[in-house]
GROMACS .gro file of N, CA and C in nm:
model
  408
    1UNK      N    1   2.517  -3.920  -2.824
    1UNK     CA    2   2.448  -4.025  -2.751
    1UNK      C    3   2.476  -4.013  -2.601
    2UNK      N    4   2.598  -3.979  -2.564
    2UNK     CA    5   2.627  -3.996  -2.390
    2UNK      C    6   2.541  -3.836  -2.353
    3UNK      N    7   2.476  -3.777  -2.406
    3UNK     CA    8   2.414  -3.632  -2.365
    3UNK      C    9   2.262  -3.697  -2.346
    4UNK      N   10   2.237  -3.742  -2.399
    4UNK     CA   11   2.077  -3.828  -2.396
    4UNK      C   12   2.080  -3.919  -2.347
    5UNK      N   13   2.188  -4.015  -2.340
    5UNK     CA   14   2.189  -4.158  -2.306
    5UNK      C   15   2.088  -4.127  -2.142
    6UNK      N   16   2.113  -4.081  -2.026
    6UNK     CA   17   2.048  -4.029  -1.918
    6UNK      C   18   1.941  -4.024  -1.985
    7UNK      N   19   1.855  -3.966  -2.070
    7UNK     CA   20   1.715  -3.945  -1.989
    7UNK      C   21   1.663  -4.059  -2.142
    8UNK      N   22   1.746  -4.141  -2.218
    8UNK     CA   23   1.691  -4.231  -2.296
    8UNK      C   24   1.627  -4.328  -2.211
    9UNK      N   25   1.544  -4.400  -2.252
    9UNK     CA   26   1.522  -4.556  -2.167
    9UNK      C   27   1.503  -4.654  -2.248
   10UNK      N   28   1.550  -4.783  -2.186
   10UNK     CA   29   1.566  -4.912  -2.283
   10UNK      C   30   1.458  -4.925  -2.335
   11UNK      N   31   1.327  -4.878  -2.299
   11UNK     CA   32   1.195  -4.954  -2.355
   11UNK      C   33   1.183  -4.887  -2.460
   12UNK      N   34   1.228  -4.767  -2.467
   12UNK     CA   35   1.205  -4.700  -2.625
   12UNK      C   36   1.286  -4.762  -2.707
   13UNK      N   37   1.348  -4.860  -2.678
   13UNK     CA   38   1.405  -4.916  -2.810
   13UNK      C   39   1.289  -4.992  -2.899
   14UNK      N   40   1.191  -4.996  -2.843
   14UNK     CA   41   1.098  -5.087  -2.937
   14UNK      C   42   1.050  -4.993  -3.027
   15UNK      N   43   1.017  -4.902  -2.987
   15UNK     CA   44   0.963  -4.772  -3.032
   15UNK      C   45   1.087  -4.763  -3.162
   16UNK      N   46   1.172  -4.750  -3.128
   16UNK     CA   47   1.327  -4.702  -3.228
   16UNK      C   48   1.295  -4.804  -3.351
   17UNK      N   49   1.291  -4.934  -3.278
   17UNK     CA   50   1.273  -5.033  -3.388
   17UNK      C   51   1.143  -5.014  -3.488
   18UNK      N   52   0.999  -4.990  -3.414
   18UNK     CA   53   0.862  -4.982  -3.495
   18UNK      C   54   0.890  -4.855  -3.599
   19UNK      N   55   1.008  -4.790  -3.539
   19UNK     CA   56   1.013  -4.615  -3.650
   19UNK      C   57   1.088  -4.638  -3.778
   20UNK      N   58   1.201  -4.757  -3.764
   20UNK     CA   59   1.249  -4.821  -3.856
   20UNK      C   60   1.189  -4.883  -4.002
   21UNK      N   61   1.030  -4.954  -3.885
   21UNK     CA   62   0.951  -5.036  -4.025
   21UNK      C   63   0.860  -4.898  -4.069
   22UNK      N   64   0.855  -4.818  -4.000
   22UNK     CA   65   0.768  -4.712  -4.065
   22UNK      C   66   0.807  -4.660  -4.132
   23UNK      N   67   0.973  -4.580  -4.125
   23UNK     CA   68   1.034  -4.601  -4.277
   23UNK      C   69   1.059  -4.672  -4.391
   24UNK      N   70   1.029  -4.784  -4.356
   24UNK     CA   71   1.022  -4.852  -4.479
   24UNK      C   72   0.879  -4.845  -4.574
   25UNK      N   73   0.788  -4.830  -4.524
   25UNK     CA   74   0.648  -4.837  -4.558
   25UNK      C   75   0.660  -4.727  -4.675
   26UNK      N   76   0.648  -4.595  -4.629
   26UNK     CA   77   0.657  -4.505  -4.737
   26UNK      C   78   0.768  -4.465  -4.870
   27UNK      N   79   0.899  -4.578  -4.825
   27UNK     CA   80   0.975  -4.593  -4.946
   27UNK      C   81   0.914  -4.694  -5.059
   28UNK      N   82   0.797  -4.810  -5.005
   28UNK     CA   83   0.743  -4.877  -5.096
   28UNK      C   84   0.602  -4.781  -5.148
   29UNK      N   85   0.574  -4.697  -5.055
   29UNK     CA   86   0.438  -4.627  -5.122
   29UNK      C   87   0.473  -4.524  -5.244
   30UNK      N   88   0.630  -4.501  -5.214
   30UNK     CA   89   0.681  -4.433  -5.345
   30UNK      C   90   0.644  -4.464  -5.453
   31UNK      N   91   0.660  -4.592  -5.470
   31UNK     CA   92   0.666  -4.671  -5.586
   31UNK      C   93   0.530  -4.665  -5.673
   32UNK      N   94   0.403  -4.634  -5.580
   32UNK     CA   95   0.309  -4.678  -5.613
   32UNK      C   96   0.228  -4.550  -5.652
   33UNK      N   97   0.306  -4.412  -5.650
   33UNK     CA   98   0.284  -4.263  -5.633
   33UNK      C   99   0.310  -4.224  -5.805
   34UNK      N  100   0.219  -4.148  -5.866
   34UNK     CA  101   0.259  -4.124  -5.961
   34UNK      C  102   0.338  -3.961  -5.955
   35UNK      N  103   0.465  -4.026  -5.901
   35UNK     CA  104   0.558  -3.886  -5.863
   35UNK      C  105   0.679  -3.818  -5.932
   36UNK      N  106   0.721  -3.973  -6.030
   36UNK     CA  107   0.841  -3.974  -6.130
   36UNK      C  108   0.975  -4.001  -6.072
   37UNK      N  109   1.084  -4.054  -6.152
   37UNK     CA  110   1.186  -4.057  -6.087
   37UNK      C  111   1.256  -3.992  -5.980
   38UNK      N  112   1.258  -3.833  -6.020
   38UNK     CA  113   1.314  -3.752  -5.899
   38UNK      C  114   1.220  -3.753  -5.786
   39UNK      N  115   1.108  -3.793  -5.827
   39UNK     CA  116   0.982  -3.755  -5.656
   39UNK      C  117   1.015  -3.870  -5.577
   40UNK      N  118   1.021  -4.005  -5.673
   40UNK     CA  119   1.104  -4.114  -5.563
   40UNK      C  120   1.239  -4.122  -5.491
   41UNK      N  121   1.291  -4.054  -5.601
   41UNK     CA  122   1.463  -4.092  -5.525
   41UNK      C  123   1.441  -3.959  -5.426
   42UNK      N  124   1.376  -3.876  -5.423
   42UNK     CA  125   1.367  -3.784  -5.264
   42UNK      C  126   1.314  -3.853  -5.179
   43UNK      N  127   1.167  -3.947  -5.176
   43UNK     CA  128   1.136  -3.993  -5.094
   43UNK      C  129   1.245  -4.141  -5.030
   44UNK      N  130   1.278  -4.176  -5.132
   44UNK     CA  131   1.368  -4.292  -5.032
   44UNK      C  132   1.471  -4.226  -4.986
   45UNK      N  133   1.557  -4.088  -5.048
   45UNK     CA  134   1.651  -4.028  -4.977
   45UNK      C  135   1.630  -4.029  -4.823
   46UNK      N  136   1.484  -3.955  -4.801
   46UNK     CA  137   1.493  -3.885  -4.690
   46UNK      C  138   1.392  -4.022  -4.618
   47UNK      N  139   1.334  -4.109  -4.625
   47UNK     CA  140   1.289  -4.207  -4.582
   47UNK      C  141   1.431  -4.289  -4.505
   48UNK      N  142   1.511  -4.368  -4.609
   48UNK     CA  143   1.651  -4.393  -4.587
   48UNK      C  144   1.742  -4.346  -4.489
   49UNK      N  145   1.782  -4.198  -4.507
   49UNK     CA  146   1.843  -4.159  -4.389
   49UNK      C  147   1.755  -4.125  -4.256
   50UNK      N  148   1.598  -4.134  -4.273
   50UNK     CA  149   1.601  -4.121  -4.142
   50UNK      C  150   1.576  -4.277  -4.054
   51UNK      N  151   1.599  -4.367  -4.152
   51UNK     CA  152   1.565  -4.521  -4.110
   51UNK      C  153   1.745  -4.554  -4.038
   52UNK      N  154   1.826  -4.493  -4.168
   52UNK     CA  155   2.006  -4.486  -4.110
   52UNK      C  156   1.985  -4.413  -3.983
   53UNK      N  157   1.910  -4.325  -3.971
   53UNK     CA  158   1.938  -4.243  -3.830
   53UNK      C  159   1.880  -4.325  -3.723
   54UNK      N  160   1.845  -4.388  -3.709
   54UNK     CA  161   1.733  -4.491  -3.638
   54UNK      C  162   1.825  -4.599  -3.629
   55UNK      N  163   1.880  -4.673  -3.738
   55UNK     CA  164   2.001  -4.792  -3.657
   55UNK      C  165   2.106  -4.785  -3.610
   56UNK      N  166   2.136  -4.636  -3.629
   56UNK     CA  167   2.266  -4.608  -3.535
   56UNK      C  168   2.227  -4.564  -3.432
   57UNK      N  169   2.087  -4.489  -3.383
   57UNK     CA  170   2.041  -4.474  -3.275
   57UNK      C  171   2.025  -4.615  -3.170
   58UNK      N  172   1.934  -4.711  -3.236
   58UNK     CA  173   1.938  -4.854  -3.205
   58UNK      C  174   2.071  -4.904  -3.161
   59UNK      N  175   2.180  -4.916  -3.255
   59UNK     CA  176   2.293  -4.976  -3.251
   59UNK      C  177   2.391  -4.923  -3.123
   60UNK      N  178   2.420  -4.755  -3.146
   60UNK     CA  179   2.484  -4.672  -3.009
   60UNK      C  180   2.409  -4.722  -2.864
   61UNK      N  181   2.319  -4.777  -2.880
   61UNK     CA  182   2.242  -4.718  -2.750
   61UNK      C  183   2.267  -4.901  -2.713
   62UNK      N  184   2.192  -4.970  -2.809
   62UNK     CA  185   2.201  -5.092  -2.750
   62UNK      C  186   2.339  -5.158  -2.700
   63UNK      N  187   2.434  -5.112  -2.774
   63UNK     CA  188   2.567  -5.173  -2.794
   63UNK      C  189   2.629  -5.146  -2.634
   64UNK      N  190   2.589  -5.010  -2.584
   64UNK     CA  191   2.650  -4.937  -2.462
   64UNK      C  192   2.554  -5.007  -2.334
   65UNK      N  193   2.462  -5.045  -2.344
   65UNK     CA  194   2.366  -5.122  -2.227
   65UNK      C  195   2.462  -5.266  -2.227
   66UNK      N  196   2.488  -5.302  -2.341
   66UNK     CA  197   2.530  -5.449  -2.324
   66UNK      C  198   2.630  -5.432  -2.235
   67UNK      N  199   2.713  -5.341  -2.288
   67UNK     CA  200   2.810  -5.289  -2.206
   67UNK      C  201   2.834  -5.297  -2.112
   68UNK      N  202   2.744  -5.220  -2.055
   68UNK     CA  203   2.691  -5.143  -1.938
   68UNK      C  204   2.673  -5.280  -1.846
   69UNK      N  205   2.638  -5.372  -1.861
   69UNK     CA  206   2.550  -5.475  -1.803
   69UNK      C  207   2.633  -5.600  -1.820
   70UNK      N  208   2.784  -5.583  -1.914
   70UNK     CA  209   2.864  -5.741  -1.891
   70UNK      C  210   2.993  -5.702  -1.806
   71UNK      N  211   3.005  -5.823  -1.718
   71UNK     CA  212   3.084  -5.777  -1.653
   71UNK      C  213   3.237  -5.785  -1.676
   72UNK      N  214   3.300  -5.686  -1.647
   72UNK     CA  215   3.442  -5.650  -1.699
   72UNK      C  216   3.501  -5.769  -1.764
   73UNK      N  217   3.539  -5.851  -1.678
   73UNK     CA  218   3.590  -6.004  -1.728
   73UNK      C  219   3.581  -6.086  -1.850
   74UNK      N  220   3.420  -6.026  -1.864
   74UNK     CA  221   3.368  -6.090  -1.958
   74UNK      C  222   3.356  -6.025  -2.131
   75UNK      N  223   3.350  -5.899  -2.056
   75UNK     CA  224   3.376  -5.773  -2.161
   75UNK      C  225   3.428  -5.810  -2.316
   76UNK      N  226   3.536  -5.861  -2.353
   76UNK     CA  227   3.617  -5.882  -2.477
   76UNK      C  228   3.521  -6.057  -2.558
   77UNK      N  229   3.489  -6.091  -2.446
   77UNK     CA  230   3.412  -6.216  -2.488
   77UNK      C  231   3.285  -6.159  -2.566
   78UNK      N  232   3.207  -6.107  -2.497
   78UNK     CA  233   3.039  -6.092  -2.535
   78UNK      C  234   3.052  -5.966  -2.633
   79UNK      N  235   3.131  -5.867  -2.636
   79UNK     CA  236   3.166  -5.833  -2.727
   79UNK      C  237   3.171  -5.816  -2.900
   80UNK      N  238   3.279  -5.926  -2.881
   80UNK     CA  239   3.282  -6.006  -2.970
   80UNK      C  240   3.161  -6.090  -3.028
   81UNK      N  241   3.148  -6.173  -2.938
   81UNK     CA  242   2.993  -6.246  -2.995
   81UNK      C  243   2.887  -6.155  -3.096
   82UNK      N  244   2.909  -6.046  -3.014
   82UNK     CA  245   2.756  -5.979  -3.012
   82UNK      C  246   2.767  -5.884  -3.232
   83UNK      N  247   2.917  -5.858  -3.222
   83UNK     CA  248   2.956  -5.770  -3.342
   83UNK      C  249   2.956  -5.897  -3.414
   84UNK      N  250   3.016  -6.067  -3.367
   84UNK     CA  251   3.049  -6.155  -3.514
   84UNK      C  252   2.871  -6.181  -3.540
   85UNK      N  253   2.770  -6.196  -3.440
   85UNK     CA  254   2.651  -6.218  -3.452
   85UNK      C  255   2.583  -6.130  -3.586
   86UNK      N  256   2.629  -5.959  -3.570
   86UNK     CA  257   2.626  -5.862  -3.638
   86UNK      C  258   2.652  -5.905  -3.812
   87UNK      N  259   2.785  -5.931  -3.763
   87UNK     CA  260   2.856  -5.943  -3.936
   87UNK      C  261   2.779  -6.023  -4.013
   88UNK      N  262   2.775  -6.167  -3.929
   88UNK     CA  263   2.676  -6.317  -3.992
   88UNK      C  264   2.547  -6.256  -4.048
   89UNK      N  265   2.446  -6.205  -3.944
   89UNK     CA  266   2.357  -6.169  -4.021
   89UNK      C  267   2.350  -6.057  -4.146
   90UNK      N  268   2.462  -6.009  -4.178
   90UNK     CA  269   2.449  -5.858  -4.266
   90UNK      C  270   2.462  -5.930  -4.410
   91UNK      N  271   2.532  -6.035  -4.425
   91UNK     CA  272   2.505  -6.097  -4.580
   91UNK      C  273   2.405  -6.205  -4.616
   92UNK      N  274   2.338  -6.214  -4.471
   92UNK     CA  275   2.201  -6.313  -4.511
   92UNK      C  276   2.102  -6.250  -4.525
   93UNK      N  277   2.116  -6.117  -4.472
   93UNK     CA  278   1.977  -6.056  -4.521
   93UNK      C  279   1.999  -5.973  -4.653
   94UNK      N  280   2.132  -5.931  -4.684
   94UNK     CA  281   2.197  -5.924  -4.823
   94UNK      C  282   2.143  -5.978  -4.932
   95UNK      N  283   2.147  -6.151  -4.932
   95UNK     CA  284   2.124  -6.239  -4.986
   95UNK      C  285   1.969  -6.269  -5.023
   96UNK      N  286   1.879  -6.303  -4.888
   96UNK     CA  287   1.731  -6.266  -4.899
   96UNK      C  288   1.650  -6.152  -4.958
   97UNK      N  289   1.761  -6.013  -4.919
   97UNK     CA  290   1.697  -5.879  -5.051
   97UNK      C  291   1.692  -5.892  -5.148
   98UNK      N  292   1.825  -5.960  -5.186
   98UNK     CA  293   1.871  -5.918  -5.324
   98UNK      C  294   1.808  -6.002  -5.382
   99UNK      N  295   1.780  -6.118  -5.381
   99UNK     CA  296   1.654  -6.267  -5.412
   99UNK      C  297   1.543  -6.173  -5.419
  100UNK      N  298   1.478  -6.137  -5.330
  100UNK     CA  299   1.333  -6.056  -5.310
  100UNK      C  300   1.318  -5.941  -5.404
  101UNK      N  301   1.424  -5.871  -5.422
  101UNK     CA  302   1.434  -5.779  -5.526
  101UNK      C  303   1.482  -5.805  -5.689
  102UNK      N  304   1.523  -5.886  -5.645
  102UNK     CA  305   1.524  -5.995  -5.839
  102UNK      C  306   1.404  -6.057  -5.822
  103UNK      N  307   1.300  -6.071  -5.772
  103UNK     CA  308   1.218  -6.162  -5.791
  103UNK      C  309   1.118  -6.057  -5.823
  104UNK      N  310   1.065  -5.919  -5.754
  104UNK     CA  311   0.989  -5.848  -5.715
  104UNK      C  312   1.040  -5.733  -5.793
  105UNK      N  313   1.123  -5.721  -5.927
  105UNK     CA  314   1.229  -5.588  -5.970
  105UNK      C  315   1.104  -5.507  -6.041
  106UNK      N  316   1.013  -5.539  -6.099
  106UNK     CA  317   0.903  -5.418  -6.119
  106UNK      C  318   0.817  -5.419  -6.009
  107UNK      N  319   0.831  -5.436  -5.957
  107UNK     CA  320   0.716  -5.379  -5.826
  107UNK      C  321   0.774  -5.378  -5.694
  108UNK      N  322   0.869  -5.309  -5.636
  108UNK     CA  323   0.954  -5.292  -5.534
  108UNK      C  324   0.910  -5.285  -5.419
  109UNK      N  325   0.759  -5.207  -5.448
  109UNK     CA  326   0.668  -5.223  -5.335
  109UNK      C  327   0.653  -5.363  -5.257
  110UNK      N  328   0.664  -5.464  -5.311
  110UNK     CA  329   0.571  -5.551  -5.214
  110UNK      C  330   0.698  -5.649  -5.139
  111UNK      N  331   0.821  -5.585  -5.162
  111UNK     CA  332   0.912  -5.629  -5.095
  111UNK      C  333   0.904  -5.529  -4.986
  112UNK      N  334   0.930  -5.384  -5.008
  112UNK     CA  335   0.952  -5.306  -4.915
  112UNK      C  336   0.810  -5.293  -4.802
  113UNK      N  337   0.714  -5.251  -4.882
  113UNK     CA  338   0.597  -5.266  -4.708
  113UNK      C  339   0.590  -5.361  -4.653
  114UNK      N  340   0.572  -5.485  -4.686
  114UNK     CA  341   0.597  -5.604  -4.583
  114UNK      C  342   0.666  -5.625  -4.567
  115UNK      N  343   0.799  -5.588  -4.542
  115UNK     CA  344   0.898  -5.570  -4.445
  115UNK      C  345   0.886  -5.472  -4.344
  116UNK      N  346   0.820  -5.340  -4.438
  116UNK     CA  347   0.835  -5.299  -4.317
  116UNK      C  348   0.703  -5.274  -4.190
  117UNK      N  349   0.597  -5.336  -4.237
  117UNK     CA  350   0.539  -5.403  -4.168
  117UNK      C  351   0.552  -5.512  -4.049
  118UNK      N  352   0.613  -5.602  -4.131
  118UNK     CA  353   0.711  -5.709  -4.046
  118UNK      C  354   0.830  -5.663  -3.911
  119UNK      N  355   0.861  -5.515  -3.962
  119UNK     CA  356   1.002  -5.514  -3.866
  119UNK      C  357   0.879  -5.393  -3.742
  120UNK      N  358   0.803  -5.376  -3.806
  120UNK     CA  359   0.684  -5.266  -3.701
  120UNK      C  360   0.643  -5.412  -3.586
  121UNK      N  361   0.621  -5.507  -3.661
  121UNK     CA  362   0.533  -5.615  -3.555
  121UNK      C  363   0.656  -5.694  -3.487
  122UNK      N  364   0.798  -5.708  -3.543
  122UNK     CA  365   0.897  -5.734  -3.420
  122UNK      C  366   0.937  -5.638  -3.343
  123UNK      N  367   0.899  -5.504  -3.362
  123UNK     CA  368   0.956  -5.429  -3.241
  123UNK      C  369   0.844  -5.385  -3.169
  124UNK      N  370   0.693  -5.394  -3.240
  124UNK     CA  371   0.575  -5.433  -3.117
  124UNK      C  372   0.609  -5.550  -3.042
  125UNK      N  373   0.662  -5.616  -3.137
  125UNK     CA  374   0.626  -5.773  -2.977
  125UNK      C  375   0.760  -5.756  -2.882
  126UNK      N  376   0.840  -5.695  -2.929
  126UNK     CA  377   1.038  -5.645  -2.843
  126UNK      C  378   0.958  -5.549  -2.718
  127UNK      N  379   0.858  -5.518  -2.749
  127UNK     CA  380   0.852  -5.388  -2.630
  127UNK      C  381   0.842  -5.450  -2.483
  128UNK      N  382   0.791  -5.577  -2.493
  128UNK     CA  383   0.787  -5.616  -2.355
  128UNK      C  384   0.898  -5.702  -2.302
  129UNK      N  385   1.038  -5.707  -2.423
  129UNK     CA  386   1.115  -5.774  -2.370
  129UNK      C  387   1.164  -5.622  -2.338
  130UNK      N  388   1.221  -5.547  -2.365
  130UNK     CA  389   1.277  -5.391  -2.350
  130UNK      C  390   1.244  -5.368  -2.241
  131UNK      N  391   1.099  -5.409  -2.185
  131UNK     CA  392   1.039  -5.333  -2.083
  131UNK      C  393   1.083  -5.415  -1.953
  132UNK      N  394   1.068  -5.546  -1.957
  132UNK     CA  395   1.157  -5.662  -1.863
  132UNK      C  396   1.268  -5.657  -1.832
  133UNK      N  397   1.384  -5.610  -1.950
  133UNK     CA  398   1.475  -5.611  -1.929
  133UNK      C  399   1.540  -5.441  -1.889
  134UNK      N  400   1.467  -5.331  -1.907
  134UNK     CA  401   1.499  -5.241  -1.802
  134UNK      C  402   1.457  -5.315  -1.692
  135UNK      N  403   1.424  -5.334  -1.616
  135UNK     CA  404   1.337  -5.358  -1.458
  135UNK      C  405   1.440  -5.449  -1.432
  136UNK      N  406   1.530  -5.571  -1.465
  136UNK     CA  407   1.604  -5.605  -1.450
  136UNK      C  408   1.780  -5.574  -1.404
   0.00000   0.00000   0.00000
């Protein structure tokens, strides 16, 4: 990340985010593929890790701007906030899957594309905060 970080720019984080829901899309079109067990578990393999490669891209990059941008003093404070903010949300959306996927357990699809639909149209509408907040 610090070899790219230079010629990365904040506004592509929206972009990072819309590539996220686009992985999700074709792990639900799996479902709907008459491809068989092994044709799916390749496609969410490689769907999956490249969605994992995408939130640690997101995560490295955003985490180091915050950084970048609080001032020393404040450093151990916002920090903090920003990772307990992290933790809180990781078992509520835990909780909302795992509901959505007991509810939806033969048809996996219609949990997974509208989500990831959903996470394509929050990081379309993020692009103009990304884009504000470089210029800032």
């Amino acid at each position: 990340m610090g070899i790219t970080a230079q010629k990365f720019r904040l506004c592509w984080l929206a972009f990072v985010f819309m590539g996220l829901g686009l992985s999700l899309i074709p792990t639900g079109i799996a479902f709907l593929l008459p491809v068989g067990p092994l044709g799916i578990y390749i496609i969410l393999l490689v769907m999956f890790s490249l969605g994992q490669f995408g939130c640690s891209l997101f995560s490295t990059y955003a985490i180091s701007v915050i950084q970048a941008r609080t001032p020393e003093h404040l450093m151990g404070k916002i920090m903090s906030y920003v990772f307990t903010l992290a933790m809180c949300a990781q078992p509520a959306g835990q909780i909302i899957y795992g509901a959505l996927f007991d509810w939806f357990s033969d048809s996996p699809y219609w949990v997974l594309i509208p989500s990831g639909l959903l996470v394509c149209v929050i990081g379309l509408a993020s692009s103009r905060f990304f884009v504000n907040f470089e210029k800032n």
